[in-house]
PDB file of C-alpha atoms and ligand atoms in Angstrom:
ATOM      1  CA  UNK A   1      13.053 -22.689 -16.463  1.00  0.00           C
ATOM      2  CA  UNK A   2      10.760 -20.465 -14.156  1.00  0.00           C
ATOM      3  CA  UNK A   3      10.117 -16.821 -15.428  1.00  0.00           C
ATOM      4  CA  UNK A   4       8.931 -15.202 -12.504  1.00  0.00           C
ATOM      5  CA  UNK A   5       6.049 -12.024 -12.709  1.00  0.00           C
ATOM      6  CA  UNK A   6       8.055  -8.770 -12.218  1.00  0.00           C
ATOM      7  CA  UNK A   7       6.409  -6.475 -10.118  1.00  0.00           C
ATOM      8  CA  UNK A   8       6.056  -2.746 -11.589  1.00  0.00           C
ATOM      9  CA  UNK A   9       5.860   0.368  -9.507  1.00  0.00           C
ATOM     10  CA  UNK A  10       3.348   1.031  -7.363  1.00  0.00           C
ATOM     11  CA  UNK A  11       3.548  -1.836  -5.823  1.00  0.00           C
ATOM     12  CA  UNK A  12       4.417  -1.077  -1.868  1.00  0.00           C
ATOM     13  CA  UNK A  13       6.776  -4.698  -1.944  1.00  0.00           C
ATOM     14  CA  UNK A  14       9.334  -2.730  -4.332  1.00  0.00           C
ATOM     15  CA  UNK A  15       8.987   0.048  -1.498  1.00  0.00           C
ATOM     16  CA  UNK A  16      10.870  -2.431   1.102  1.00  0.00           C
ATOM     17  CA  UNK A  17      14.154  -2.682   2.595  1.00  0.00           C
ATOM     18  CA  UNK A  18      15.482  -6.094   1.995  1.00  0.00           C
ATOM     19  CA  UNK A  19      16.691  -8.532   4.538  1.00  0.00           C
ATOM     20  CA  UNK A  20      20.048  -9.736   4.115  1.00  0.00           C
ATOM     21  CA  UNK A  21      20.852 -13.298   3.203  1.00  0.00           C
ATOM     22  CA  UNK A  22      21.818 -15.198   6.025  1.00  0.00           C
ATOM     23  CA  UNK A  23      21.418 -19.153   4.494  1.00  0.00           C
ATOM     24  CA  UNK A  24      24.021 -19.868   1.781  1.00  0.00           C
ATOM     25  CA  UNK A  25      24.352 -23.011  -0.759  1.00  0.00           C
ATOM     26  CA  UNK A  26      20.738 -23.993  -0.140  1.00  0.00           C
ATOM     27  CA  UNK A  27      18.489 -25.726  -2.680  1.00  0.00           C
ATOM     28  CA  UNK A  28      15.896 -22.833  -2.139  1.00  0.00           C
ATOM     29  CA  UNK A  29      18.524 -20.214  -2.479  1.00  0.00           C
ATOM     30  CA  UNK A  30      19.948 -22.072  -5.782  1.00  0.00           C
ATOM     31  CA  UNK A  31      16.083 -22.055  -7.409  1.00  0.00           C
ATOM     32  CA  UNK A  32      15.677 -18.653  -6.884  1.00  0.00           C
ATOM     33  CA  UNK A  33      18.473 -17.467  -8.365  1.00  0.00           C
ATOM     34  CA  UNK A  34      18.137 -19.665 -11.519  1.00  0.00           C
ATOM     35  CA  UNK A  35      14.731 -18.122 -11.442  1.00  0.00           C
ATOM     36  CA  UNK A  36      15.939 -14.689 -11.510  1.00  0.00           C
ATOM     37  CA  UNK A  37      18.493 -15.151 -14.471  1.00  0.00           C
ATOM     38  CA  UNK A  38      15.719 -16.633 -16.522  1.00  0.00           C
ATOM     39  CA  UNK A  39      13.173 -14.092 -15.470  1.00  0.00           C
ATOM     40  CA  UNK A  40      15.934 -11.577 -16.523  1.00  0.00           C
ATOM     41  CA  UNK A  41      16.860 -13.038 -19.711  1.00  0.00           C
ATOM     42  CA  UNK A  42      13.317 -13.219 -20.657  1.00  0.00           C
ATOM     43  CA  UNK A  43      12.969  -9.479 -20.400  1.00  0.00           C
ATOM     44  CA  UNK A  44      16.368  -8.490 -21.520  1.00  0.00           C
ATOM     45  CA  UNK A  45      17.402  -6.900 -18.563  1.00  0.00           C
ATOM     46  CA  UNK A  46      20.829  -5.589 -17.793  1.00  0.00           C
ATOM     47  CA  UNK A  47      19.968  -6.351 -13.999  1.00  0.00           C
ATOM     48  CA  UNK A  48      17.525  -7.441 -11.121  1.00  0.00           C
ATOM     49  CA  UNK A  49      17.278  -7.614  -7.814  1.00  0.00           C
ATOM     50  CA  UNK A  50      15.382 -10.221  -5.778  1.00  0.00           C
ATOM     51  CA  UNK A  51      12.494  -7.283  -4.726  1.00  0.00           C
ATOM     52  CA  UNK A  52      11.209  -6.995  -8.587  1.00  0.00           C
ATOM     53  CA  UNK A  53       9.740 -10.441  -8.018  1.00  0.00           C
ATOM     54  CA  UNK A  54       8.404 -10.115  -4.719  1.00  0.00           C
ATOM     55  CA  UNK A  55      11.305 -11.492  -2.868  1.00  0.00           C
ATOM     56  CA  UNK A  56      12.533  -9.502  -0.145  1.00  0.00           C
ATOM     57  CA  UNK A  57      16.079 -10.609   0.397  1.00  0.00           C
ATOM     58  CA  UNK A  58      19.472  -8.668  -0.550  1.00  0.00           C
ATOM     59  CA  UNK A  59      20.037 -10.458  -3.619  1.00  0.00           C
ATOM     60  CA  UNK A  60      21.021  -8.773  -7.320  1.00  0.00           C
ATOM     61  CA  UNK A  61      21.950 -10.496 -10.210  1.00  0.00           C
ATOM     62  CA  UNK A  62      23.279  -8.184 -13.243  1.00  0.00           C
ATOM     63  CA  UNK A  63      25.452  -8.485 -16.417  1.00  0.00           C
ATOM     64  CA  UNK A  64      25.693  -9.264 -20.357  1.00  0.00           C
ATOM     65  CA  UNK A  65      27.765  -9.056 -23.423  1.00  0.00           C
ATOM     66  CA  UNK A  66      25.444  -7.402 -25.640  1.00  0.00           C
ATOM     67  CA  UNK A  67      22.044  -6.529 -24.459  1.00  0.00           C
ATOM     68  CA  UNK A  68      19.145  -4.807 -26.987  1.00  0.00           C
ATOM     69  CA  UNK A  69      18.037  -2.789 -24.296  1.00  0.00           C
ATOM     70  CA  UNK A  70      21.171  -0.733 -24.053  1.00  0.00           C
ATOM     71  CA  UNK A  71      23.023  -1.357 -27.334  1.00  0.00           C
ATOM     72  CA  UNK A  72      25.843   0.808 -26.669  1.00  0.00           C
ATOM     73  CA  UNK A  73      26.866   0.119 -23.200  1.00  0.00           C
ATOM     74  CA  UNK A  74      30.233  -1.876 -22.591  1.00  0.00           C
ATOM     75  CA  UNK A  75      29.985  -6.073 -21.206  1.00  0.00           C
ATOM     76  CA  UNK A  76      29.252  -6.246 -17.850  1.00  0.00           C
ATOM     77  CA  UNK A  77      30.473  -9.408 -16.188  1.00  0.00           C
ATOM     78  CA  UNK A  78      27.574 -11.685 -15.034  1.00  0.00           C
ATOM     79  CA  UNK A  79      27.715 -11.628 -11.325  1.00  0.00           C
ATOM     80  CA  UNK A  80      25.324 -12.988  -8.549  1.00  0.00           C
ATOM     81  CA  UNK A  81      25.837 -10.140  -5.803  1.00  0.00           C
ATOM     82  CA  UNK A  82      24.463 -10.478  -2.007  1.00  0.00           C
ATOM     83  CA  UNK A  83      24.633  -8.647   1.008  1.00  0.00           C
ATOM     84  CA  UNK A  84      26.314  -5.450  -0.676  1.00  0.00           C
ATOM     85  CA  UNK A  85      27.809  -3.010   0.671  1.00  0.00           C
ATOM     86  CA  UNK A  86      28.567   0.056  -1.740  1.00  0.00           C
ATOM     87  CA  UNK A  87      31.569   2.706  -1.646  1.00  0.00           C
ATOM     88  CA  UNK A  88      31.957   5.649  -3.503  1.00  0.00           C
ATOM     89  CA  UNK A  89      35.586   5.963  -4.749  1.00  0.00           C
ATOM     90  CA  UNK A  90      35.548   9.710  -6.088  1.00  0.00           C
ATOM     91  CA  UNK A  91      32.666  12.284  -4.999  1.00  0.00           C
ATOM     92  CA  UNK A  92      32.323  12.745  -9.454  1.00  0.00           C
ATOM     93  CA  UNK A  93      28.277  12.046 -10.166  1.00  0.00           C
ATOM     94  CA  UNK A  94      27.490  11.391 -13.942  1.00  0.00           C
ATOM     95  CA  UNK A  95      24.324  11.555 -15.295  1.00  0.00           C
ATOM     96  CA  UNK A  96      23.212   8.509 -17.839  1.00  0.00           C
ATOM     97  CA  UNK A  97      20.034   7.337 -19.128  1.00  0.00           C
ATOM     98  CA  UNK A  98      18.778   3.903 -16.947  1.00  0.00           C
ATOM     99  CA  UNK A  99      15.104   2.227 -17.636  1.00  0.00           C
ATOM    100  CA  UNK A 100      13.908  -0.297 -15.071  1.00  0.00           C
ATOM    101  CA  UNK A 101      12.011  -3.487 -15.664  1.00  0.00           C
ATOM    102  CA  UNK A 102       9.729  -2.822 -12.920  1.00  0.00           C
ATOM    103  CA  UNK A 103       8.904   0.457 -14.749  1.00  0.00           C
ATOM    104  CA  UNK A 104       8.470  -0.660 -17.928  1.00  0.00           C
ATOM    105  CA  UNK A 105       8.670   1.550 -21.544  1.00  0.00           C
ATOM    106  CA  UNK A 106      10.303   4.636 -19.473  1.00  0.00           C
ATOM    107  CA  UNK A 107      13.931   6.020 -19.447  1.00  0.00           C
ATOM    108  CA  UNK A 108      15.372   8.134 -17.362  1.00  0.00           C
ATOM    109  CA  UNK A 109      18.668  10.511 -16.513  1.00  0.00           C
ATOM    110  CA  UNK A 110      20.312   9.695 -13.321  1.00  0.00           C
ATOM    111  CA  UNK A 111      22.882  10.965 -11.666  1.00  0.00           C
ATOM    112  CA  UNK A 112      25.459   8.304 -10.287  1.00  0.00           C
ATOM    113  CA  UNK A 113      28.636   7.360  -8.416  1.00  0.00           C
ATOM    114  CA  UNK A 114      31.183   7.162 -12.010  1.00  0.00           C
ATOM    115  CA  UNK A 115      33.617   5.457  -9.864  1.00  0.00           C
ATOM    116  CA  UNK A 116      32.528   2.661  -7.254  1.00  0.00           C
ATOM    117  CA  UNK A 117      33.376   0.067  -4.519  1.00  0.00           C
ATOM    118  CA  UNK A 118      31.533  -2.870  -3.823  1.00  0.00           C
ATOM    119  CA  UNK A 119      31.704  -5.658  -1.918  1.00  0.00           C
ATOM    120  CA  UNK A 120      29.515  -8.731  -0.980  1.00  0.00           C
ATOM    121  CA  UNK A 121      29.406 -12.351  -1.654  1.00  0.00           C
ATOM    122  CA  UNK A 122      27.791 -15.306  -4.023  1.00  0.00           C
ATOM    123  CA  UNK A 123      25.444 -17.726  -3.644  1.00  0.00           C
ATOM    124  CA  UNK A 124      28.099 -20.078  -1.894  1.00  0.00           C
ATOM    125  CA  UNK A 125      29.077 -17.181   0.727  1.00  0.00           C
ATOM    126  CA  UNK A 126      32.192 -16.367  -1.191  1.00  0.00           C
ATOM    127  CA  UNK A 127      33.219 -12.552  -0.671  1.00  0.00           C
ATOM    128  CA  UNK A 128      33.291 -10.281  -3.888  1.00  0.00           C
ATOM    129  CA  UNK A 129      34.871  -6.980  -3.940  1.00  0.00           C
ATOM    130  CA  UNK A 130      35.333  -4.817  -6.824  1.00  0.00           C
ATOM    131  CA  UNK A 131      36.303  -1.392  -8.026  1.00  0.00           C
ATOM    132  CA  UNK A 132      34.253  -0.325 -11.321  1.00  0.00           C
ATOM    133  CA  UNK A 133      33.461   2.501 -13.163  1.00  0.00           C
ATOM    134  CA  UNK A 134      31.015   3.548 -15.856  1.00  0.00           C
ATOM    135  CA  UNK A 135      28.118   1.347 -16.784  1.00  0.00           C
ATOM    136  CA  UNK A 136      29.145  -0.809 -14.729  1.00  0.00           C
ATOM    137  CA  UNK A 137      28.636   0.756 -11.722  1.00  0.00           C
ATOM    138  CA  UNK A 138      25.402   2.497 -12.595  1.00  0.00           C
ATOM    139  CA  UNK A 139      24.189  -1.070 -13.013  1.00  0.00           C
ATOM    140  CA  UNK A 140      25.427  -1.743  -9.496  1.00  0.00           C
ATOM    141  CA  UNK A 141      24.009   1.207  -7.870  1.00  0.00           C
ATOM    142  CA  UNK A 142      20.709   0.338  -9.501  1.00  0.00           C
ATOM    143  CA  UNK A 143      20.471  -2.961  -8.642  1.00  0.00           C
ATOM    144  CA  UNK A 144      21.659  -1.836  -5.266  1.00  0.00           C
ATOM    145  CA  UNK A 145      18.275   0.563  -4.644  1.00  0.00           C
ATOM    146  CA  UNK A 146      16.024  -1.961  -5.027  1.00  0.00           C
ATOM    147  CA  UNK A 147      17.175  -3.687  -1.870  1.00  0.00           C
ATOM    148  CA  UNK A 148      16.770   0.138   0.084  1.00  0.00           C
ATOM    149  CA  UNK A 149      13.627   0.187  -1.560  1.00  0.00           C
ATOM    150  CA  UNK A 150      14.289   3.354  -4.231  1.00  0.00           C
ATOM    151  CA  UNK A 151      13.897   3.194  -8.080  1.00  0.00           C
ATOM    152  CA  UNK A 152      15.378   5.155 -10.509  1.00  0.00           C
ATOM    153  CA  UNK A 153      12.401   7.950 -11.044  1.00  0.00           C
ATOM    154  CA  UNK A 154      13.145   8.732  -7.222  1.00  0.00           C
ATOM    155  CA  UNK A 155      16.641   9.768  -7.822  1.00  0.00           C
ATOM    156  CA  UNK A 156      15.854  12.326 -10.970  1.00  0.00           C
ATOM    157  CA  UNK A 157      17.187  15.649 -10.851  1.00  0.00           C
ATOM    158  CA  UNK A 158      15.708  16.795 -14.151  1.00  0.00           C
ATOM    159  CA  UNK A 159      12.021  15.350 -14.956  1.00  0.00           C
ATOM    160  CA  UNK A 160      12.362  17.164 -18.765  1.00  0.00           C
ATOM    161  CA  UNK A 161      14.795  14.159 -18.816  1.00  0.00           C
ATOM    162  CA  UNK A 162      11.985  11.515 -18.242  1.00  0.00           C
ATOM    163  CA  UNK A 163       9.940  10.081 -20.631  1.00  0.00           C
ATOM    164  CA  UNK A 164       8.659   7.178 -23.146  1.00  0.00           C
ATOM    165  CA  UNK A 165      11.664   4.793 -24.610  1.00  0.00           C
ATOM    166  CA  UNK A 166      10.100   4.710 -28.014  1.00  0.00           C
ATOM    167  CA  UNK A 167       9.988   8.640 -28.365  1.00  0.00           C
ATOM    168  CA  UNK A 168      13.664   8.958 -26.577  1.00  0.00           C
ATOM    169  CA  UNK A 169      14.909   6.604 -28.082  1.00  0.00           C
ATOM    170  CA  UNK A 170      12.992   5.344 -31.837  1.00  0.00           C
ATOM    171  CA  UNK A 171      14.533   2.621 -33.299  1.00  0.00           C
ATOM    172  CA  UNK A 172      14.873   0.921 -29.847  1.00  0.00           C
ATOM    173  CA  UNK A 173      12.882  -1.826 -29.383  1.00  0.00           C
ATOM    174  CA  UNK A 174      12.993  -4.622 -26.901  1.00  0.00           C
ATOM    175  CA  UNK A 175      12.013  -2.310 -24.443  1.00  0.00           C
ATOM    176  CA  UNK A 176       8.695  -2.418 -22.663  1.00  0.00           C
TER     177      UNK A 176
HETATM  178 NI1   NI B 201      15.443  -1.694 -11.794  1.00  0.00          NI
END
């Protein structure tokens, strides 16, 4: 069990574009990932990409069946996701509240993709390829910035939609 520090915005490493994955089934590759589910677990997150801990590879990890920091969104299946490449399927955006663990005891609405392609492969190399919708593929698409170097606040239309979790959202905790 490693719990890795997450980095928080501001930091120019969550600024990067990752490098893609090119070294599959490793030992190295194998630890970090374990590293990033506990790190995630630890914080309660719905997602996280390799970046938020300093690691500047295209790797995300995401998914949960019931997760305090977003009571009412549906399970998301727990997927290790490199290399992705994402598609819309429809040109329909949807706005939806998203927080960030790199930007810690803020929510904000973004507008996404509601229905969504992707495709990319597992730790062994093994390809994924899905079509999703919903809060599922808002998790996706913010996993998916970190590795092009953008985070949520970047992608807000409407900053009267921005603000403190515990004001939003009272009664929430696990969030900070
Ligand atoms: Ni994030």
């Amino acid at each position: 069990m490693s719990v890795r520090d997450i980095l928080k915005m501001g930091d120019p490493r969550l600024l990067r574009k990752a490098e893609p994955v090119t070294r599959f089934g490793t030992r190295e590759l194998d630890t970090l990932i374990e590293d990033m589910f506990d790190t995630m677990h630890a914080a309660n997150g719905a997602g996280l990409a390799a970046p938020q801990i300093g690691v500047n590879l295209q790797l995300v990890i995401f998914g949960f069946k019931q997760n305090p920091r977003y009571p009412d969104a549906p399970t998301v299946p727990e997927t290790i996701l490199i290399n992705p490449v994402l598609k819309p399927l429809s040109e329909e955006l949807e706005e939806g509240w998203e927080g960030c663990l790199s930007v810690p005891g803020l929510r904000g609405m973004v507008p996404r993709w509601t229905q969504l392609h992707y495709e990319g492969v597992d730790q062994h190399g093994k390809t994924i390829s899905r079509d999703v919708d919903g809060f599922h593929a808002r998790v996706v698409q913010h996993e998916c910035d970190h590795l092009a170097g953008i985070l949520y606040p970047m992608r807000i239309k409407d900053f009267s939609n921005f603000g403190y979790t515990d004001v939003l959202f009272p009664g929430l905790d696990k969030d900070d």
